[in-house]
Amino acid sequence: MDQPAKLNADSLGIVESVIMGIAGTAPAYSVEITTSTIIGTAGTLSPASILVCGLIMFGIAYAFINMNRALASAGTSYSWVSMVFGRSLGFFAGWALLVLCCVFMVSAMIPAANATLLIFNRPLMNNVHYVTAIAAAWLTIVSAVVVKGIKLTSYMQVLMTIVEGLILLAIIVASFFVFPHAAQHPFSWDWFWPFAFTPKLFANGALVAIFFFYGWDVTLNLSEETRDSNRTPGRAAFWSMVFLMVFFLVFIVITLLGLSDAEIQHYNTNIIFAIAEKLFGPTWGYVAIIAVLLSTVGTVETQMLQFTRTLFAKSRDGALHERYARLHPRWRTPHIAIFFIWIAGLVLLLMSSYLPTINVILQDSITAIGFQICFYLGLTGLACGWYYRKILTQGPWLAVTHVLWPAASGVFLFFIALYSVPTFDWVTNVVGMGGIVIGAIPLLLNRRRIWAVRAG
């Protein structure tokens, strides 16, 4: 094979890695599109839902940290589940991540295009062809940055995250000066009390809260390109999770203090815009849209990194065709994998603009992504618990962080995934479960190709 054997090692430090983890979860984007849903589901117990699911995600974060110490791999869940439970189950863990990354990237491009037109030419937001063209342009720009190398990608991510963070910080500070004096929902510490849930209310809130935290694990996908690859990505994942839990709790509290139930329902997926407009006036509402736009583009970039690094690792191991493991001789990026997801994204965007059914599927698939998140993260938690099971006798802290917490988090995620299935419509079930099951086709075809090569 005519490429360097490894990705561009030692390119990222701890600061860049932490920012990648934060950007992967897309703080502004997540708050913008999910806050109204979780408040509509859990009401004033939304902070408790975020807190509990954050603790569950910390169990998964420990699974990633510990498994990365055992094996630093761009394939993360695929590599670790394969190592512990066998290559077939590992294949499906990696396949679930590939499917959800692809769907999420394309789905997120539409809001990015809408935000762009909202800032520069609002009347064109209703023109589906303009929206599609802008979305395709953003996808192309992100692809070009990612293919040029991890250093350029990290520089762009740092710049976007700093601007986004400054805007959000101004909104947060102003909110705590203004909203408590005329709170729409009077503050109560009961908002954070997890035992106030009924089982059904907790499960419904957890389905939404889990989506808030998705994406931080990109730091581990970049482990082979990070300095001290067995430790730095894990530390970055931990501090990303700390920041994200605090940030999401703060913004949920701000929303409850500043907006009435009617306003939350009315603004729906424009919560940050509503808060900024209420604090500073219409102009700042549009500044908030810039933060959401940067957050959306940033998370598409990290999703592309997760997709291409997972595809690269699977192909390098022979689980998929070796072409996707080829690295560019100069930039040392999996350029064929990046080209593949760029083309696939453009095709899906084009289809969504002409076929209403495809567009509906892309919109509805956001819910299905939650099922796939639970699947691959849950498998990773269980793999960590089983791999380190002998540590149970080596002290309580090691037993908790290496076995009990990761495994319990994995079981919880599978419970939430199975609980959610009866609540899904047929489109969500087809995309959620069907997207994973269809992985059996490339698995079998690739095995057949390998057998044919060996026989020949």
XYZ file of C-alpha atoms in Angstrom, residues 124-377:
254
model
C -34.305 32.817 0.896
C -34.767 30.537 3.925
C -38.000 29.277 2.370
C -36.280 28.312 -0.884
C -35.292 24.658 -0.571
C -32.800 24.853 -3.441
C -30.893 27.762 -1.891
C -30.856 25.971 1.464
C -29.520 22.820 -0.202
C -26.843 24.770 -2.084
C -25.626 26.510 1.089
C -25.641 23.192 2.966
C -23.590 21.593 0.184
C -21.145 24.515 0.297
C -20.650 24.104 4.056
C -20.142 20.347 3.664
C -17.544 20.977 0.954
C -15.679 23.563 3.053
C -15.588 21.262 6.083
C -14.414 18.337 3.933
C -11.636 20.455 2.421
C -10.415 21.506 5.878
C -10.492 17.951 7.266
C -8.636 16.444 4.294
C -5.843 19.043 4.604
C -4.747 17.614 7.946
C -5.515 17.445 11.646
C -3.527 20.599 12.527
C -5.535 22.855 10.200
C -8.719 21.161 11.399
C -7.814 21.797 15.040
C -6.915 25.457 14.357
C -10.295 26.041 12.729
C -12.046 24.273 15.592
C -10.247 26.337 18.227
C -11.123 29.592 16.435
C -14.814 28.702 16.015
C -15.125 27.460 19.594
C -13.529 30.600 21.067
C -15.931 32.906 19.191
C -18.888 30.690 20.106
C -17.757 30.579 23.743
C -17.411 34.365 24.064
C -20.928 34.924 22.737
C -22.413 32.294 25.043
C -20.458 33.622 28.037
C -21.895 37.115 27.499
C -25.419 35.646 27.385
C -24.859 33.549 30.533
C -23.445 36.433 32.597
C -26.214 38.819 31.552
C -28.876 36.189 32.242
C -27.855 35.779 35.874
C -27.980 39.554 36.341
C -31.404 40.011 34.711
C -33.598 36.905 34.893
C -33.597 36.115 38.663
C -35.317 39.451 39.397
C -38.402 38.497 37.347
C -38.114 34.736 36.979
C -40.654 33.000 34.748
C -40.097 29.830 36.833
C -39.054 30.649 40.440
C -35.748 28.929 41.170
C -35.789 25.846 43.381
C -33.112 23.341 44.368
C -35.765 20.699 43.710
C -34.948 21.158 40.018
C -31.802 19.092 40.668
C -33.419 16.349 42.783
C -33.357 13.097 40.744
C -35.641 11.174 43.113
C -38.595 13.393 42.204
C -38.984 11.513 38.904
C -41.523 8.852 38.176
C -39.868 5.954 36.283
C -41.688 6.861 33.053
C -40.851 10.576 33.309
C -37.209 9.780 34.011
C -36.912 7.414 31.050
C -38.547 9.929 28.696
C -36.268 12.733 29.886
C -33.202 10.501 29.622
C -33.899 9.841 25.936
C -33.461 13.543 25.244
C -30.714 14.245 27.784
C -28.437 11.574 26.304
C -28.447 13.452 22.984
C -27.047 16.535 24.783
C -23.838 14.699 25.642
C -23.164 12.923 22.362
C -19.911 13.737 20.527
C -17.227 14.236 23.207
C -15.663 10.851 22.313
C -14.096 12.327 19.161
C -11.062 13.040 21.369
C -10.437 9.280 21.528
C -10.930 8.848 17.753
C -8.001 11.249 17.415
C -5.800 9.365 19.895
C -3.362 8.199 17.213
C -2.853 11.856 16.256
C -2.494 13.116 19.853
C 0.641 13.453 21.972
C 0.872 10.765 24.682
C -1.882 8.862 22.901
C -2.730 6.509 25.768
C -3.360 9.279 28.308
C -3.933 12.748 26.810
C -7.162 11.878 24.909
C -8.639 10.360 28.078
C -7.846 13.436 30.155
C -9.330 15.609 27.410
C -12.521 13.515 27.396
C -12.830 13.852 31.188
C -12.469 17.649 31.215
C -14.748 18.003 28.197
C -17.431 16.127 30.132
C -16.948 18.328 33.210
C -17.330 21.476 31.133
C -20.329 20.164 29.208
C -22.241 19.065 32.295
C -21.772 22.484 33.925
C -22.636 24.323 30.708
C -25.824 22.367 29.998
C -27.010 22.682 33.604
C -26.410 26.438 33.538
C -28.243 26.946 30.241
C -31.238 24.837 31.280
C -31.520 26.931 34.461
C -31.223 30.159 32.439
C -33.974 29.002 30.095
C -36.321 28.156 32.973
C -35.613 31.480 34.680
C -35.889 33.634 31.578
C -38.580 32.084 29.383
C -42.151 31.092 30.102
C -43.552 27.742 28.997
C -45.357 29.496 26.143
C -42.141 31.220 24.992
C -40.176 27.976 25.161
C -42.809 26.254 23.041
C -43.038 29.176 20.603
C -39.294 29.541 20.004
C -38.788 25.751 20.009
C -35.427 25.291 18.209
C -34.380 28.946 18.627
C -33.898 29.069 22.404
C -30.548 30.902 22.428
C -31.923 33.432 19.939
C -34.929 34.009 22.237
C -32.796 34.480 25.349
C -30.328 36.841 23.630
C -33.152 38.868 22.086
C -34.880 39.183 25.452
C -31.655 40.336 27.116
C -30.137 42.634 24.506
C -32.658 43.187 21.718
C -33.007 41.877 18.130
C -29.409 42.553 17.069
C -27.994 40.263 19.730
C -30.486 37.632 18.706
C -28.673 37.475 15.378
C -25.278 37.408 17.114
C -26.537 34.343 18.986
C -27.361 32.749 15.628
C -23.664 33.149 14.719
C -22.760 31.099 17.806
C -25.219 28.388 16.764
C -23.873 28.424 13.194
C -20.271 28.026 14.368
C -21.326 25.289 16.780
C -23.159 23.427 14.011
C -20.272 23.645 11.554
C -17.897 22.613 14.337
C -19.863 19.495 15.214
C -20.120 18.519 11.536
C -16.335 18.747 11.387
C -15.906 16.491 14.428
C -18.518 14.060 13.085
C -16.533 13.817 9.877
C -13.414 13.105 11.934
C -15.211 10.341 13.836
C -16.625 8.842 10.648
C -13.373 8.847 8.687
C -11.184 7.643 11.582
C -13.566 4.771 12.353
C -13.791 3.856 8.670
C -9.992 4.076 8.429
C -9.490 1.775 11.430
C -12.006 -0.804 10.197
C -10.420 -0.860 6.764
C -6.903 -1.052 8.195
C -7.968 -4.157 10.124
C -9.558 -5.722 7.047
C -13.146 -5.369 8.323
C -13.942 -3.211 5.255
C -12.206 -2.677 1.924
C -8.599 -1.561 2.302
C -9.107 1.483 0.044
C -10.547 3.479 2.974
C -7.343 2.974 4.969
C -5.180 4.710 2.379
C -3.569 7.891 3.648
C -2.687 10.960 1.636
C 1.117 10.965 1.172
C 1.438 14.628 2.217
C -1.434 15.381 4.616
C -1.555 11.871 6.160
C -5.339 11.876 6.311
C -7.674 9.095 5.105
C -8.544 11.104 1.992
C -10.562 8.391 0.238
C -12.749 7.968 3.336
C -13.240 11.752 3.450
C -14.062 11.840 -0.269
C -16.591 9.048 0.271
C -18.512 10.842 3.046
C -18.415 14.127 1.084
C -19.984 12.495 -1.980
C -22.497 10.555 0.137
C -23.481 13.763 1.929
C -23.968 15.682 -1.320
C -26.142 12.882 -2.718
C -28.337 12.796 0.402
C -28.678 16.583 0.383
C -29.641 16.578 -3.298
C -32.192 13.810 -2.757
C -33.685 15.597 0.243
C -34.285 18.719 -1.838
C -36.219 16.877 -4.544
C -37.804 13.972 -2.665
C -39.933 15.068 0.319
C -39.826 11.564 1.792
C -36.023 11.632 2.061
C -36.193 15.045 3.732
C -38.701 13.757 6.303
C -36.514 10.712 6.979
C -33.469 12.924 7.582
C -35.435 15.099 10.026
C -36.991 12.159 11.875
C -33.683 10.331 12.053
C -32.393 12.658 14.782
C -34.486 10.594 17.207
C -33.123 7.368 15.761
C -29.587 8.614 16.361
C -30.276 8.335 20.100
C -30.842 4.580 19.689
C -27.540 4.168 17.826
C -25.688 6.268 20.411
C -26.981 3.993 23.177
C -25.943 0.915 21.173
C -22.283 1.701 20.519
C -21.625 3.543 23.795
